[in-house]
Each structure stands twice: as C-alpha cells, then as structure tokens.
N, CA, C and O atoms as a printed pandas DataFrame, in Angstrom:
     atom_number atom_name residue_name chain_id  residue_number  x_coord  y_coord  z_coord
0              1         N          MET        A               1  120.996  232.864  172.931
1              2        CA          MET        A               1  121.861  232.703  171.783
2              3         C          MET        A               1  123.295  233.006  172.183
3              4         O          MET        A               1  123.566  233.870  173.017
4              5         N          ASN        A               2  124.200  232.267  171.563
5              6        CA          ASN        A               2  125.579  232.570  171.867
6              7         C          ASN        A               2  126.071  233.688  170.959
7              8         O          ASN        A               2  125.411  234.052  169.986
8              9         N          SER        A               3  127.215  234.215  171.284
9             10        CA          SER        A               3  127.746  235.393  170.611
10            11         C          SER        A               3  128.087  235.140  169.151
11            12         O          SER        A               3  127.829  235.994  168.303
12            13         N          SER        A               4  128.665  233.974  168.842
13            14        CA          SER        A               4  129.060  233.712  167.455
14            15         C          SER        A               4  127.843  233.549  166.556
15            16         O          SER        A               4  127.867  233.983  165.404
16            17         N          LEU        A               5  126.779  232.929  167.062
17            18        CA          LEU        A               5  125.560  232.782  166.273
18            19         C          LEU        A               5  124.922  234.143  166.007
19            20         O          LEU        A               5  124.416  234.383  164.910
20            21         N          THR        A               6  124.941  235.022  166.984
21            22        CA          THR        A               6  124.406  236.365  166.807
22            23         C          THR        A               6  125.187  237.127  165.754
23            24         O          THR        A               6  124.607  237.838  164.933
24            25         N          LYS        A               7  126.508  236.979  165.778
25            26        CA          LYS        A               7  127.338  237.656  164.779
26            27         C          LYS        A               7  127.042  237.148  163.377
27            28         O          LYS        A               7  126.986  237.937  162.435
28            29         N          ILE        A               8  126.848  235.825  163.221
29            30        CA          ILE        A               8  126.547  235.255  161.919
30            31         C          ILE        A               8  125.194  235.748  161.422
31            32         O          ILE        A               8  125.052  236.093  160.250
32            33         N          ILE        A               9  124.208  235.781  162.298
33            34        CA          ILE        A               9  122.880  236.256  161.904
34            35         C          ILE        A               9  122.942  237.721  161.486
35            36         O          ILE        A               9  122.342  238.104  160.482
36            37         N          LEU        A              10  123.659  238.538  162.243
37            38        CA          LEU        A              10  123.801  239.943  161.872
38            39         C          LEU        A              10  124.542  240.107  160.555
39            40         O          LEU        A              10  124.188  240.964  159.746
40            41         N          LEU        A              11  125.571  239.291  160.332
41            42        CA          LEU        A              11  126.321  239.353  159.080
42            43         C          LEU        A              11  125.435  238.994  157.892
43            44         O          LEU        A              11  125.465  239.677  156.868
44            45         N          TYR        A              12  124.652  237.935  158.021
45            46        CA          TYR        A              12  123.746  237.548  156.945
46            47         C          TYR        A              12  122.679  238.620  156.719
47            48         O          TYR        A              12  122.310  238.889  155.576
48            49         N          GLY        A              13  122.185  239.227  157.780
49            50        CA          GLY        A              13  121.196  240.296  157.649
50            51         C          GLY        A              13  121.761  241.511  156.929
51            52         O          GLY        A              13  121.100  242.092  156.068
52            53         N          ILE        A              14  122.976  241.891  157.280
53            54        CA          ILE        A              14  123.621  243.024  156.617
54            55         C          ILE        A              14  123.894  242.694  155.154
55            56         O          ILE        A              14  123.688  243.534  154.279
56            57         N          LEU        A              15  124.357  241.475  154.885
57            58        CA          LEU        A              15  124.613  241.051  153.511
58            59         C          LEU        A              15  123.330  241.068  152.685
59            60         O          LEU        A              15  123.338  241.506  151.534
60            61         N          LEU        A              16  122.239  240.597  153.259
61            62        CA          LEU        A              16  120.963  240.599  152.556
62            63         C          LEU        A              16  120.491  242.026  152.292
63            64         O          LEU        A              16  119.969  242.313  151.215
64            65         N          ALA        A              17  120.666  242.915  153.252
65            66        CA          ALA        A              17  120.280  244.314  153.058
66            67         C          ALA        A              17  121.108  244.953  151.948
67            68         O          ALA        A              17  120.573  245.705  151.133
68            69         N          LEU        A              18  122.409  244.662  151.908
69            70        CA          LEU        A              18  123.257  245.212  150.849
70            71         C          LEU        A              18  122.860  244.668  149.474
71            72         O          LEU        A              18  122.857  245.407  148.489
72            73         N          LEU        A              19  122.523  243.375  149.411
73            74        CA          LEU        A              19  122.073  242.806  148.144
74            75         C          LEU        A              19  120.749  243.421  147.697
75            76         O          LEU        A              19  120.551  243.660  146.506
76            77         N          CYS        A              20  119.851  243.676  148.631
77            78        CA          CYS        A              20  118.580  244.329  148.285
78            79         C          CYS        A              20  118.832  245.750  147.789
79            80         O          CYS        A              20  118.210  246.192  146.823
80            81         N          TYR        A              21  119.737  246.460  148.442
81            82        CA          TYR        A              21  120.080  247.807  148.001
82            83         C          TYR        A              21  120.693  247.760  146.600
83            84         O          TYR        A              21  120.363  248.597  145.761
84            85         N          LEU        A              22  121.573  246.805  146.335
85            86        CA          LEU        A              22  122.191  246.680  145.021
86            87         C          LEU        A              22  121.149  246.400  143.945
87            88         O          LEU        A              22  121.199  246.996  142.869
88            89         N          LEU        A              23  120.209  245.505  144.220
89            90        CA          LEU        A              23  119.163  245.215  143.246
90            91         C          LEU        A              23  118.260  246.430  143.020
91            92         O          LEU        A              23  117.848  246.691  141.890
92            93         N          ALA        A              24  117.951  247.171  144.082
93            94        CA          ALA        A              24  117.143  248.379  143.924
94            95         C          ALA        A              24  117.901  249.424  143.113
95            96         O          ALA        A              24  117.309  250.102  142.273
96            97         N          TYR        A              25  119.197  249.560  143.353
97            98        CA          TYR        A              25  120.021  250.493  142.596
98            99         C          TYR        A              25  120.036  250.124  141.117
99           100         O          TYR        A              25  119.864  250.988  140.257
100          101         N          LEU        A              26  120.239  248.854  140.824
101          102        CA          LEU        A              26  120.226  248.414  139.434
102          103         C          LEU        A              26  118.863  248.644  138.784
103          104         O          LEU        A              26  118.774  249.049  137.625
104          105         N          LYS        A              27  117.821  248.383  139.539
105          106        CA          LYS        A              27  116.476  248.543  138.998
106          107         C          LYS        A              27  116.201  249.989  138.617
107          108         O          LYS        A              27  115.745  250.265  137.507
108          109         N          PHE        A              28  116.471  250.902  139.520
109          110        CA          PHE        A              28  116.141  252.294  139.260
110          111         C          PHE        A              28  117.052  252.933  138.212
111          112         O          PHE        A              28  116.600  253.805  137.471
112          113         N          ASN        A              29  118.302  252.531  138.129
113          114        CA          ASN        A              29  119.220  253.180  137.201
114          115         C          ASN        A              29  119.196  252.610  135.802
115          116         O          ASN        A              29  119.423  253.343  134.839
116          117         N          PHE        A              30  118.925  251.319  135.660
117          118        CA          PHE        A              30  119.082  250.715  134.354
118          119         C          PHE        A              30  117.833  250.053  133.789
119          120         O          PHE        A              30  117.731  249.902  132.572
120          121         N          LEU        A              31  116.912  249.666  134.600
121          122        CA          LEU        A              31  115.752  248.919  134.106
122          123         C          LEU        A              31  114.970  249.718  133.080
123          124         O          LEU        A              31  114.633  249.199  132.016
124          125         N          ILE        A              32  114.683  250.951  133.380
125          126        CA          ILE        A              32  113.878  251.771  132.492
126          127         C          ILE        A              32  114.675  252.162  131.247
127          128         O          ILE        A              32  114.114  252.269  130.157
128          129         N          ARG        A              33  115.977  252.373  131.409
129          130        CA          ARG        A              33  116.785  252.893  130.308
130          131         C          ARG        A              33  117.283  251.820  129.355
131          132         O          ARG        A              33  116.983  251.870  128.162
132          133         N          GLU        A              34  118.040  250.850  129.856
133          134        CA          GLU        A              34  118.818  250.025  128.945
134          135         C          GLU        A              34  118.611  248.514  129.076
135          136         O          GLU        A              34  118.518  247.819  128.064
136          137         N          LEU        A              35  118.540  248.008  130.274
137          138        CA          LEU        A              35  118.632  246.560  130.459
138          139         C          LEU        A              35  117.274  245.886  130.384
139          140         O          LEU        A              35  116.251  246.460  130.756
140          141         N          SER        A              36  117.291  244.657  129.894
141          142        CA          SER        A              36  116.053  243.908  129.734
142          143         C          SER        A              36  115.755  243.063  130.978
143          144         O          SER        A              36  116.590  242.934  131.873
144          145         N          THR        A              37  114.575  242.506  131.011
145          146        CA          THR        A              37  114.150  241.681  132.139
146          147         C          THR        A              37  114.997  240.420  132.257
147          148         O          THR        A              37  115.277  239.961  133.365
148          149         N          GLU        A              38  115.403  239.862  131.126
149          150        CA          GLU        A              38  116.203  238.645  131.163
150          151         C          GLU        A              38  117.518  238.857  131.902
151          152         O          GLU        A              38  118.010  237.952  132.576
152          153         N          PHE        A              39  118.082  240.045  131.775
153          154        CA          PHE        A              39  119.321  240.343  132.491
154          155         C          PHE        A              39  119.099  240.278  133.998
155          156         O          PHE        A              39  119.902  239.687  134.720
156          157         N          TYR        A              40  118.011  240.883  134.474
157          158        CA          TYR        A              40  117.733  240.883  135.910
158          159         C          TYR        A              40  117.402  239.482  136.419
159          160         O          TYR        A              40  117.788  239.117  137.530
160          161         N          VAL        A              41  116.702  238.709  135.627
161          162        CA          VAL        A              41  116.427  237.325  136.011
162          163         C          VAL        A              41  117.743  236.565  136.142
163          164         O          VAL        A              41  117.925  235.795  137.085
164          165         N          GLY        A              42  118.649  236.777  135.210
165          166        CA          GLY        A              42  119.973  236.136  135.279
166          167         C          GLY        A              42  120.771  236.580  136.480
167          168         O          GLY        A              42  121.429  235.757  137.117
168          169         N          VAL        A              43  120.732  237.872  136.811
169          170        CA          VAL        A              43  121.470  238.388  137.973
170          171         C          VAL        A              43  120.919  237.776  139.258
171          172         O          VAL        A              43  121.684  237.339  140.118
172          173         N          VAL        A              44  119.602  237.745  139.389
173          174        CA          VAL        A              44  118.992  237.173  140.596
174          175         C          VAL        A              44  119.289  235.678  140.679
175          176         O          VAL        A              44  119.609  235.173  141.755
176          177         N          ALA        A              45  119.188  234.971  139.567
177          178        CA          ALA        A              45  119.465  233.526  139.564
178          179         C          ALA        A              45  120.923  233.257  139.915
179          180         O          ALA        A              45  121.215  232.365  140.712
180          181         N          LEU        A              46  121.830  234.014  139.333
181          182        CA          LEU        A              46  123.254  233.838  139.620
182          183         C          LEU        A              46  123.574  234.167  141.075
183          184         O          LEU        A              46  124.379  233.485  141.708
184          185         N          THR        A              47  122.942  235.208  141.599
185          186        CA          THR        A              47  123.170  235.596  142.996
186          187         C          THR        A              47  122.731  234.494  143.948
187          188         O          THR        A              47  123.484  234.096  144.837
188          189         N          PHE        A              48  121.509  234.001  143.760
189          190        CA          PHE        A              48  121.010  232.990  144.683
190          191         C          PHE        A              48  121.676  231.633  144.469
191          192         O          PHE        A              48  121.817  230.861  145.417
192          193         N          THR        A              49  122.083  231.334  143.249
193          194        CA          THR        A              49  122.811  230.093  143.012
194          195         C          THR        A              49  124.161  230.126  143.712
195          196         O          THR        A              49  124.542  229.166  144.382
196          197         N          SER        A              50  124.879  231.224  143.558
197          198        CA          SER        A              50  126.185  231.317  144.215
198          199         C          SER        A              50  126.035  231.369  145.732
199          200         O          SER        A              50  126.863  230.802  146.445
200          201         N          LEU        A              51  124.997  232.037  146.243
201          202        CA          LEU        A              51  124.756  232.056  147.684
202          203         C          LEU        A              51  124.430  230.653  148.193
203          204         O          LEU        A              51  124.895  230.263  149.264
204          205         N          GLY        A              52  123.640  229.895  147.442
205          206        CA          GLY        A              52  123.304  228.528  147.847
206          207         C          GLY        A              52  124.513  227.610  147.835
207          208         O          GLY        A              52  124.682  226.788  148.735
208          209         N          ILE        A              53  125.360  227.748  146.810
209          210        CA          ILE        A              53  126.571  226.933  146.759
210          211         C          ILE        A              53  127.492  227.287  147.920
211          212         O          ILE        A              53  128.054  226.402  148.566
212          213         N          TRP        A              54  127.645  228.570  148.181
213          214        CA          TRP        A              54  128.514  229.009  149.273
214          215         C          TRP        A              54  127.998  228.500  150.620
215          216         O          TRP        A              54  128.778  228.012  151.439
216          217         N          MET        A              55  126.683  228.611  150.853
217          218        CA          MET        A              55  126.129  228.131  152.118
218          219         C          MET        A              55  126.211  226.610  152.206
219          220         O          MET        A              55  126.419  226.066  153.291
220          221         N          GLY        A              56  126.051  225.915  151.075
221          222        CA          GLY        A              56  126.171  224.457  151.079
222          223         C          GLY        A              56  127.574  223.994  151.399
223          224         O          GLY        A              56  127.757  222.972  152.060
224          225         N          LEU        A              57  128.567  224.733  150.937
225          226        CA          LEU        A              57  129.948  224.373  151.251
226          227         C          LEU        A              57  130.298  224.661  152.699
227          228         O          LEU        A              57  131.155  223.991  153.275
228          229         N          ARG        A              58  129.647  225.649  153.292
229          230        CA          ARG        A              58  129.917  226.002  154.689
230          231         C          ARG        A              58  129.151  225.143  155.676
231          232         O          ARG        A              58  129.445  225.165  156.871
232          233         N          ARG        A              59  128.167  224.382  155.195
233          234        CA          ARG        A              59  127.307  223.579  156.078
234          235         C          ARG        A              59  128.108  222.470  156.740
235          236         O          ARG        A              59  128.795  221.712  156.055
236          237         N          PRO        A              60  128.031  222.365  158.059
237          238        CA          PRO        A              60  128.736  221.277  158.748
238          239         C          PRO        A              60  128.053  219.947  158.468
239          240         O          PRO        A              60  126.874  219.929  158.117
240          241         N          PRO        A              61  128.761  218.838  158.613
241          242        CA          PRO        A              61  128.126  217.530  158.406
242          243         C          PRO        A              61  127.018  217.302  159.431
243          244         O          PRO        A              61  127.131  217.706  160.588
244          245         N          ASP        A              62  125.975  216.666  158.997
245          246        CA          ASP        A              62  124.817  216.430  159.853
246          247         C          ASP        A              62  125.089  215.231  160.756
247          248         O          ASP        A              62  125.107  214.091  160.293
248          249         N          SER        A              63  125.299  215.489  162.027
249          250        CA          SER        A              63  125.628  214.414  162.955
250          251         C          SER        A              63  124.389  213.710  163.491
251          252         O          SER        A              63  124.503  212.648  164.102
252          253         N          THR        A              64  123.206  214.283  163.275
253          254        CA          THR        A              64  121.995  213.670  163.815
254          255         C          THR        A              64  121.333  212.722  162.836
255          256         O          THR        A              64  120.398  212.016  163.211
256          257         N          SER        A              65  121.790  212.684  161.588
257          258        CA          SER        A              65  121.139  211.805  160.623
258          259         C          SER        A              65  121.487  210.346  160.902
259          260         O          SER        A              65  122.581  210.034  161.371
260          261         N          LEU        A              66  120.553  209.475  160.612
261          262        CA          LEU        A              66  120.747  208.052  160.825
262          263         C          LEU        A              66  121.287  207.415  159.560
263          264         O          LEU        A              66  120.964  207.854  158.456
264          265         N          SER        A              67  122.089  206.408  159.705
265          266        CA          SER        A              67  122.561  205.703  158.518
266          267         C          SER        A              67  121.410  204.910  157.919
267          268         O          SER        A              67  120.434  204.609  158.607
268          269         N          SER        A              68  121.522  204.573  156.647
269          270        CA          SER        A              68  120.417  203.874  155.981
270          271         C          SER        A              68  120.206  202.476  156.548
271          272         O          SER        A              68  119.107  201.930  156.445
272          273         N          ALA        A              69  121.244  201.885  157.148
273          274        CA          ALA        A              69  121.090  200.551  157.717
274          275         C          ALA        A              69  120.265  200.579  158.994
275          276         O          ALA        A              69  119.636  199.578  159.339
276          277         N          SER        A              70  120.253  201.707  159.707
277          278        CA          SER        A              70  119.541  201.747  160.985
278          279         C          SER        A              70  118.086  202.180  160.828
279          280         O          SER        A              70  117.325  202.108  161.793
280          281         N          ARG        A              71  117.682  202.620  159.660
281          282        CA          ARG        A              71  116.289  203.006  159.444
282          283         C          ARG        A              71  115.449  201.771  159.169
283          284         O          ARG        A              71  115.892  200.847  158.486
284          285         N          SER        A              72  114.241  201.758  159.700
285          286        CA          SER        A              72  113.370  200.621  159.445
286          287         C          SER        A              72  112.701  200.737  158.074
287          288         O          SER        A              72  112.522  199.731  157.387
288          289         N          GLN        A              73  112.327  201.969  157.670
289          290        CA          GLN        A              73  111.715  202.193  156.371
290          291         C          GLN        A              73  112.241  203.510  155.810
291          292         O          GLN        A              73  112.545  204.434  156.565
292          293         N          PRO        A              74  112.348  203.594  154.490
293          294        CA          PRO        A              74  112.755  204.873  153.907
294          295         C          PRO        A              74  111.642  205.904  154.078
295          296         O          PRO        A              74  110.481  205.526  154.231
296          297         N          PRO        A              75  111.964  207.184  154.056
297          298        CA          PRO        A              75  110.946  208.213  154.270
298          299         C          PRO        A              75  109.821  208.177  153.242
299          300         O          PRO        A              75  108.685  208.525  153.562
300          301         N          VAL        A              76  110.119  207.761  152.017
301          302        CA          VAL        A              76  109.069  207.698  150.990
302          303         C          VAL        A              76  108.031  206.660  151.372
303          304         O          VAL        A              76  106.832  206.883  151.203
304          305         N          ALA        A              77  108.486  205.522  151.887
305          306        CA          ALA        A              77  107.546  204.476  152.287
306          307         C          ALA        A              77  106.671  204.951  153.443
307          308         O          ALA        A              77  105.479  204.645  153.479
308          309         N          LEU        A              78  107.241  205.689  154.378
309          310        CA          LEU        A              78  106.445  206.231  155.485
310          311         C          LEU        A              78  105.416  207.225  154.976
311          312         O          LEU        A              78  104.284  207.248  155.460
312          313         N          TRP        A              79  105.799  208.054  153.997
313          314        CA          TRP        A              79  104.880  209.036  153.437
314          315         C          TRP        A              79  103.733  208.341  152.699
315          316         O          TRP        A              79  102.574  208.731  152.840
316          317         N          ILE        A              80  104.055  207.321  151.918
317          318        CA          ILE        A              80  103.019  206.598  151.177
318          319         C          ILE        A              80  102.064  205.914  152.149
319          320         O          ILE        A              80  100.848  205.930  151.955
320          321         N          ARG        A              81  102.627  205.309  153.198
321          322        CA          ARG        A              81  101.780  204.636  154.181
322          323         C          ARG        A              81  100.854  205.633  154.865
323          324         O          ARG        A              81   99.684  205.328  155.092
324          325         N          SER        A              82  101.360  206.826  155.201
325          326        CA          SER        A              82  100.501  207.820  155.846
326          327         C          SER        A              82   99.419  208.330  154.891
327          328         O          SER        A              82   98.288  208.568  155.314
328          329         N          CYS        A              83   99.753  208.499  153.617
329          330        CA          CYS        A              83   98.762  208.917  152.630
330          331         C          CYS        A              83   97.667  207.861  152.477
331          332         O          CYS        A              83   96.484  208.195  152.405
332          333         N          LEU        A              84   98.059  206.604  152.429
333          334        CA          LEU        A              84   97.068  205.538  152.306
334          335         C          LEU        A              84   96.162  205.474  153.528
335          336         O          LEU        A              84   94.960  205.244  153.401
336          337         N          SER        A              85   96.731  205.676  154.702
337          338        CA          SER        A              85   95.898  205.642  155.900
338          339         C          SER        A              85   94.930  206.831  155.913
339          340         O          SER        A              85   93.803  206.694  156.390
340          341         N          LEU        A              86   95.343  207.986  155.402
341          342        CA          LEU        A              86   94.451  209.132  155.326
342          343         C          LEU        A              86   93.330  208.882  154.307
343          344         O          LEU        A              86   92.187  209.275  154.538
344          345         N          SER        A              87   93.650  208.240  153.198
345          346        CA          SER        A              87   92.612  207.964  152.208
346          347         C          SER        A              87   91.603  206.940  152.737
347          348         O          SER        A              87   90.420  207.014  152.403
348          349         N          ASN        A              88   92.050  206.001  153.545
349          350        CA          ASN        A              88   91.129  205.038  154.157
350          351         C          ASN        A              88   90.203  205.725  155.154
351          352         O          ASN        A              88   89.033  205.359  155.262
352          353         N          ILE        A              89   90.704  206.706  155.877
353          354        CA          ILE        A              89   89.883  207.425  156.844
354          355         C          ILE        A              89   88.817  208.232  156.122
355          356         O          ILE        A              89   87.664  208.266  156.552
356          357         N          SER        A              90   89.199  208.890  155.012
357          358        CA          SER        A              90   88.232  209.730  154.313
358          359         C          SER        A              90   87.186  208.904  153.571
359          360         O          SER        A              90   86.121  209.426  153.239
360          361         N          ALA        A              91   87.466  207.613  153.301
361          362        CA          ALA        A              91   86.506  206.758  152.596
362          363         C          ALA        A              91   85.430  206.232  153.520
363          364         O          ALA        A              91   84.397  205.753  153.053
364          365         N          ILE        A              92   85.649  206.311  154.825
365          366        CA          ILE        A              92   84.684  205.755  155.788
366          367         C          ILE        A              92   83.493  206.614  155.912
367          368         O          ILE        A              92   82.581  206.300  156.677
C-alpha cells in the first residue's frame, strides 16, 4: 500500500471510531431519559446520508467503465440470459 492510501484508511477508521463513540455517548446519556427512538433513527440516517453524499462527491471518475456504445449487451440482458440458462439446467 502506498502512504496516502494508508493515511486515508486510518482517517476513515478514526472517524468511524469517533462516530461510534458519539452514538454510544448519546445512547447512554439521553436514550433512557429523554429522547425517543425516532430521534436516533433520524440521527443515524442523517449521518450516513451525509457521509454517502460526501464520499460520492469525493469519488474520482471511473476510468475503467466502458461507454454504452462499446458494450455488446446491457448488464440486465446478461443477467436475464444467465438466469434462463440456469433454469434450463435445473429442468433437465
């Protein structure tokens, strides 16, 4: 692994640990006393939604993907064809 990738992995690991600590802190201090389950569901949903948007914006363009003109069949057609071939095998 190169150095920058290691730093990114460590940063994400530390960030995840801090988020887990924050959720545990919220759980122990407020769950029993004041806050409802819907609040925690909203916090978790908002956290992961914002994390997904942030990671999606940071994602580099995919240089390995093929253009639609160079594909012989769309992936759905390949999946359907493979499913049909499996059903023919199981019918024998």
